[in-house]
Amino acid sequence: MTRVLITGFAPFDGQTVNPSWQAASLVAAEPPAGLTVTAAELPCVFGTSVDTLRDAIRASTPDLVLCLGQAGGRPGVTVERVGVNVDDARIPDNAGNQPVDEPVVPGGPAAYFSTLPVKACVAALRTAGVPAALSNTAGTFVCNHVAYGLGHLIATEFPYVRGGFVHVPWAPEQVTDGTAPALEPATVAHGLRALLVSAAGTLTEHDLRVSEGATH
């Protein structure tokens, strides 16, 4: 059995739900065959979020870690290729912190690439009928903070773990005017189960050799 830790965030920016935690909870409640899945909710707070992630990894000793975050406005599930070593917050986090041009890890490398087979993950989502794409930016808010923080934890404390970050769209209940794209958390969870099966069975160095690039 492959042990998986899946995380989502608490609501932020005045929202009452966060679809990343909704989807993570659903996957943990009904994991795919061959995987044991533990879910952990991360606070939407710089620093504390990575501390909570570290504690969850220590407690669950996973083989794979999949961190989820909300990306309102994106039309599908986006698998992040890279986390960068910068915090530049457009809005305050849930503790009122709003760092500008600060490193996630002082003295750390400029970036960490996901150690999941990101293109195979995108393909698995699409095969499951869930709109998906590869993303080359996780932003500069707490999602990127955790994406980079996970990479640093793997590089320095948990070398036996593979992991990465995935953004999910708004849930329908968050879109009050009906114009922004949204996906039901149950649909997202369905796709994430397929993603996890693919990630568990595909080494990063054996990722699909297909174009998922972008010109901007």
CSV table of C-alpha atoms in Angstrom, one decimal:
chain,number,residue,atom,x,y,z
A,1,MET,CA,0.0,0.0,0.0
A,2,THR,CA,1.3,3.5,-0.9
A,3,ARG,CA,0.8,5.9,1.9
A,4,VAL,CA,-0.4,9.3,0.8
A,5,LEU,CA,-0.7,12.6,2.8
A,6,ILE,CA,-3.1,15.1,1.1
A,7,THR,CA,-3.5,18.6,2.4
A,8,GLY,CA,-5.9,21.5,1.8
A,9,PHE,CA,-6.2,25.0,3.2
A,10,ALA,CA,-8.6,26.6,5.6
A,11,PRO,CA,-10.9,29.3,4.1
A,12,PHE,CA,-9.3,32.7,3.6
A,13,ASP,CA,-10.1,36.2,2.3
A,14,GLY,CA,-13.5,36.2,3.8
A,15,GLN,CA,-14.7,32.9,2.3
A,16,THR,CA,-16.5,30.3,4.4
A,17,VAL,CA,-15.2,27.3,2.5
A,18,ASN,CA,-12.0,26.3,0.7
A,19,PRO,CA,-12.5,23.7,-2.1
A,20,SER,CA,-8.9,22.4,-1.6
A,21,TRP,CA,-9.9,21.1,1.9
A,22,GLN,CA,-13.2,19.9,0.7
A,23,ALA,CA,-11.6,17.8,-2.1
A,24,ALA,CA,-8.8,16.6,0.2
A,25,SER,CA,-11.4,15.4,2.7
A,26,LEU,CA,-13.4,13.6,0.1
A,27,VAL,CA,-10.3,11.7,-1.2
A,28,ALA,CA,-9.3,10.7,2.3
A,29,ALA,CA,-12.8,9.5,3.0
A,30,GLU,CA,-12.9,7.3,-0.1
A,31,PRO,CA,-9.3,6.6,-1.3
A,32,PRO,CA,-8.5,4.8,-4.5
A,33,ALA,CA,-7.6,1.1,-4.3
A,34,GLY,CA,-4.0,0.4,-3.3
A,35,LEU,CA,-3.5,3.7,-1.4
A,36,THR,CA,-4.0,4.7,2.2
A,37,VAL,CA,-4.8,8.5,2.4
A,38,THR,CA,-4.5,10.8,5.4
A,39,ALA,CA,-5.8,14.3,5.1
A,40,ALA,CA,-4.5,17.4,7.0
A,41,GLU,CA,-5.9,20.9,6.9
A,42,LEU,CA,-3.2,23.7,6.7
A,43,PRO,CA,-3.8,27.2,8.0
A,44,CYS,CA,-3.6,29.9,5.4
A,45,VAL,CA,-0.8,31.5,7.2
A,46,PHE,CA,2.8,32.1,6.1
A,47,GLY,CA,5.3,30.0,8.2
A,48,THR,CA,2.7,28.2,10.3
A,49,SER,CA,1.4,26.3,7.2
A,50,VAL,CA,4.8,24.7,6.5
A,51,ASP,CA,5.2,23.9,10.2
A,52,THR,CA,1.8,22.1,10.2
A,53,LEU,CA,2.8,20.3,7.0
A,54,ARG,CA,6.0,19.1,8.6
A,55,ASP,CA,4.1,17.8,11.6
A,56,ALA,CA,1.6,16.0,9.3
A,57,ILE,CA,4.5,14.3,7.4
A,58,ARG,CA,6.1,13.2,10.6
A,59,ALA,CA,2.8,11.8,11.9
A,60,SER,CA,1.7,10.0,8.8
A,61,THR,CA,5.1,8.9,7.3
A,62,PRO,CA,3.8,9.1,3.7
A,63,ASP,CA,5.4,7.9,0.5
A,64,LEU,CA,3.6,10.7,-1.5
A,65,VAL,CA,2.5,14.2,-0.4
A,66,LEU,CA,-0.1,16.1,-2.4
A,67,CYS,CA,-0.8,19.7,-1.3
A,68,LEU,CA,-3.8,21.4,-2.6
A,69,GLY,CA,-4.8,25.1,-2.8
A,70,GLN,CA,-7.5,27.3,-4.2
A,71,ALA,CA,-7.0,29.1,-7.4
A,72,GLY,CA,-10.2,31.1,-8.0
A,73,GLY,CA,-10.6,31.9,-11.7
A,74,ARG,CA,-8.8,29.0,-13.1
A,75,PRO,CA,-11.1,26.8,-15.1
A,76,GLY,CA,-9.6,23.4,-14.2
A,77,VAL,CA,-7.3,21.5,-11.9
A,78,THR,CA,-3.7,22.7,-12.4
A,79,VAL,CA,-0.7,20.7,-11.5
A,80,GLU,CA,2.1,23.0,-10.4
A,81,ARG,CA,5.6,22.4,-11.9
A,82,VAL,CA,7.6,24.6,-9.5
A,83,GLY,CA,7.5,26.6,-6.3
A,84,VAL,CA,9.7,29.7,-6.0
A,85,ASN,CA,11.5,31.2,-3.0
A,86,VAL,CA,9.5,34.4,-2.6
A,87,ASP,CA,6.6,35.5,-0.6
A,88,ASP,CA,4.9,38.6,-2.1
A,89,ALA,CA,1.4,38.8,-0.7
A,90,ARG,CA,-1.3,40.8,-2.4
A,91,ILE,CA,-3.6,40.3,0.6
A,92,PRO,CA,-3.0,39.5,4.2
A,93,ASP,CA,-3.0,35.9,5.3
A,94,ASN,CA,-5.4,34.7,8.0
A,95,ALA,CA,-3.0,36.0,10.7
A,96,GLY,CA,-2.7,39.4,9.2
A,97,ASN,CA,0.8,38.8,7.7
A,98,GLN,CA,1.5,40.4,4.4
A,99,PRO,CA,5.2,39.8,3.5
A,100,VAL,CA,6.5,41.6,0.4
A,101,ASP,CA,9.6,40.3,-1.5
A,102,GLU,CA,10.6,38.0,1.4
A,103,PRO,CA,12.2,34.6,0.9
A,104,VAL,CA,10.2,31.5,1.9
A,105,VAL,CA,13.5,30.0,3.2
A,106,PRO,CA,16.4,32.6,3.7
A,107,GLY,CA,19.4,31.3,1.8
A,108,GLY,CA,17.4,28.5,0.1
A,109,PRO,CA,17.6,27.8,-3.6
A,110,ALA,CA,15.6,29.9,-6.0
A,111,ALA,CA,13.1,27.2,-6.7
A,112,TYR,CA,12.1,23.6,-6.2
A,113,PHE,CA,10.5,21.5,-8.9
A,114,SER,CA,7.7,19.1,-8.1
A,115,THR,CA,9.0,15.5,-7.5
A,116,LEU,CA,5.7,14.1,-8.9
A,117,PRO,CA,5.4,13.1,-12.6
A,118,VAL,CA,3.5,16.3,-13.4
A,119,LYS,CA,2.6,15.6,-17.0
A,120,ALA,CA,1.4,12.1,-16.1
A,121,CYS,CA,-0.7,13.7,-13.4
A,122,VAL,CA,-2.3,16.1,-15.9
A,123,ALA,CA,-3.0,13.2,-18.2
A,124,ALA,CA,-4.6,11.2,-15.5
A,125,LEU,CA,-6.9,14.0,-14.5
A,126,ARG,CA,-8.0,14.5,-18.2
A,127,THR,CA,-8.6,10.7,-18.6
A,128,ALA,CA,-10.9,10.9,-15.5
A,129,GLY,CA,-12.9,13.6,-17.3
A,130,VAL,CA,-11.7,16.5,-15.2
A,131,PRO,CA,-10.4,19.6,-17.0
A,132,ALA,CA,-6.7,20.0,-16.2
A,133,ALA,CA,-3.5,21.7,-17.2
A,134,LEU,CA,0.2,22.0,-16.2
A,135,SER,CA,0.9,25.3,-14.4
A,136,ASN,CA,4.3,27.1,-14.2
A,137,THR,CA,3.4,29.4,-11.4
A,138,ALA,CA,1.8,28.8,-8.1
A,139,GLY,CA,1.6,32.5,-7.4
A,140,THR,CA,3.4,34.2,-4.5
A,141,PHE,CA,0.8,33.8,-1.7
A,142,VAL,CA,0.5,30.9,0.8
A,143,CYS,CA,0.0,28.3,-1.9
A,144,ASN,CA,3.4,28.9,-3.4
A,145,HIS,CA,4.8,29.2,0.2
A,146,VAL,CA,3.7,25.6,0.8
A,147,ALA,CA,4.7,24.4,-2.6
A,148,TYR,CA,8.3,25.7,-2.0
A,149,GLY,CA,8.2,24.7,1.6
A,150,LEU,CA,7.3,21.1,0.7
A,151,GLY,CA,10.2,21.0,-1.8
A,152,HIS,CA,12.5,22.2,0.9
A,153,LEU,CA,11.2,19.7,3.5
A,154,ILE,CA,11.8,16.9,0.9
A,155,ALA,CA,15.3,18.1,0.1
A,156,THR,CA,16.4,18.6,3.7
A,157,GLU,CA,14.3,16.4,6.1
A,158,PHE,CA,12.2,13.8,4.2
A,159,PRO,CA,14.3,12.5,1.2
A,160,TYR,CA,12.1,9.3,1.0
A,161,VAL,CA,9.0,11.4,0.1
A,162,ARG,CA,7.8,12.5,-3.3
A,163,GLY,CA,5.5,15.4,-3.5
A,164,GLY,CA,4.0,18.3,-5.2
A,165,PHE,CA,1.3,21.0,-5.3
A,166,VAL,CA,-2.0,21.2,-7.2
A,167,HIS,CA,-4.4,24.1,-7.5
A,168,VAL,CA,-8.2,23.6,-7.7
A,169,PRO,CA,-10.9,26.0,-9.0
A,170,TRP,CA,-13.6,27.6,-6.9
A,171,ALA,CA,-16.5,25.5,-5.7
A,172,PRO,CA,-19.8,26.5,-7.3
A,173,GLU,CA,-21.1,27.9,-3.9
A,174,GLN,CA,-18.3,30.5,-4.1
A,175,VAL,CA,-19.3,31.9,-7.4
A,176,THR,CA,-22.3,34.1,-6.7
A,177,ASP,CA,-22.6,35.9,-10.0
A,178,GLY,CA,-22.4,32.7,-12.1
A,179,THR,CA,-19.7,34.0,-14.5
A,180,ALA,CA,-16.5,32.6,-13.0
A,181,PRO,CA,-15.5,29.0,-13.7
A,182,ALA,CA,-16.1,26.5,-10.9
A,183,LEU,CA,-16.0,22.7,-10.2
A,184,GLU,CA,-17.8,20.6,-7.7
A,185,PRO,CA,-15.3,19.4,-5.0
A,186,ALA,CA,-16.6,15.8,-5.7
A,187,THR,CA,-15.5,16.2,-9.3
A,188,VAL,CA,-12.1,17.5,-8.3
A,189,ALA,CA,-11.8,14.6,-5.8
A,190,HIS,CA,-12.6,12.1,-8.6
A,191,GLY,CA,-9.8,13.5,-10.7
A,192,LEU,CA,-7.4,13.6,-7.8
A,193,ARG,CA,-7.9,9.9,-7.1
A,194,ALA,CA,-6.8,9.2,-10.7
A,195,LEU,CA,-3.9,11.6,-10.3
A,196,LEU,CA,-2.7,9.8,-7.1
A,197,VAL,CA,-2.8,6.4,-8.7
A,198,SER,CA,-0.8,7.7,-11.6
A,199,ALA,CA,1.7,9.4,-9.3
A,200,ALA,CA,2.1,6.3,-7.2
A,201,GLY,CA,2.9,4.2,-10.2
A,202,THR,CA,5.1,6.6,-12.2
A,203,LEU,CA,8.5,7.7,-11.2
A,204,THR,CA,9.3,11.3,-11.9
A,205,GLU,CA,12.1,10.4,-14.3
A,206,HIS,CA,9.6,8.3,-16.3
A,207,ASP,CA,7.1,11.2,-16.7
A,208,LEU,CA,5.3,11.6,-20.1
A,209,ARG,CA,7.4,13.3,-22.8
A,210,VAL,CA,4.6,15.5,-24.1
A,211,SER,CA,4.3,19.2,-24.6
A,212,GLU,CA,2.4,21.1,-21.8
A,213,GLY,CA,4.4,24.3,-22.2
A,214,ALA,CA,3.1,27.9,-22.4
A,215,THR,CA,4.3,31.0,-24.2
A,216,HIS,CA,3.4,33.3,-21.3
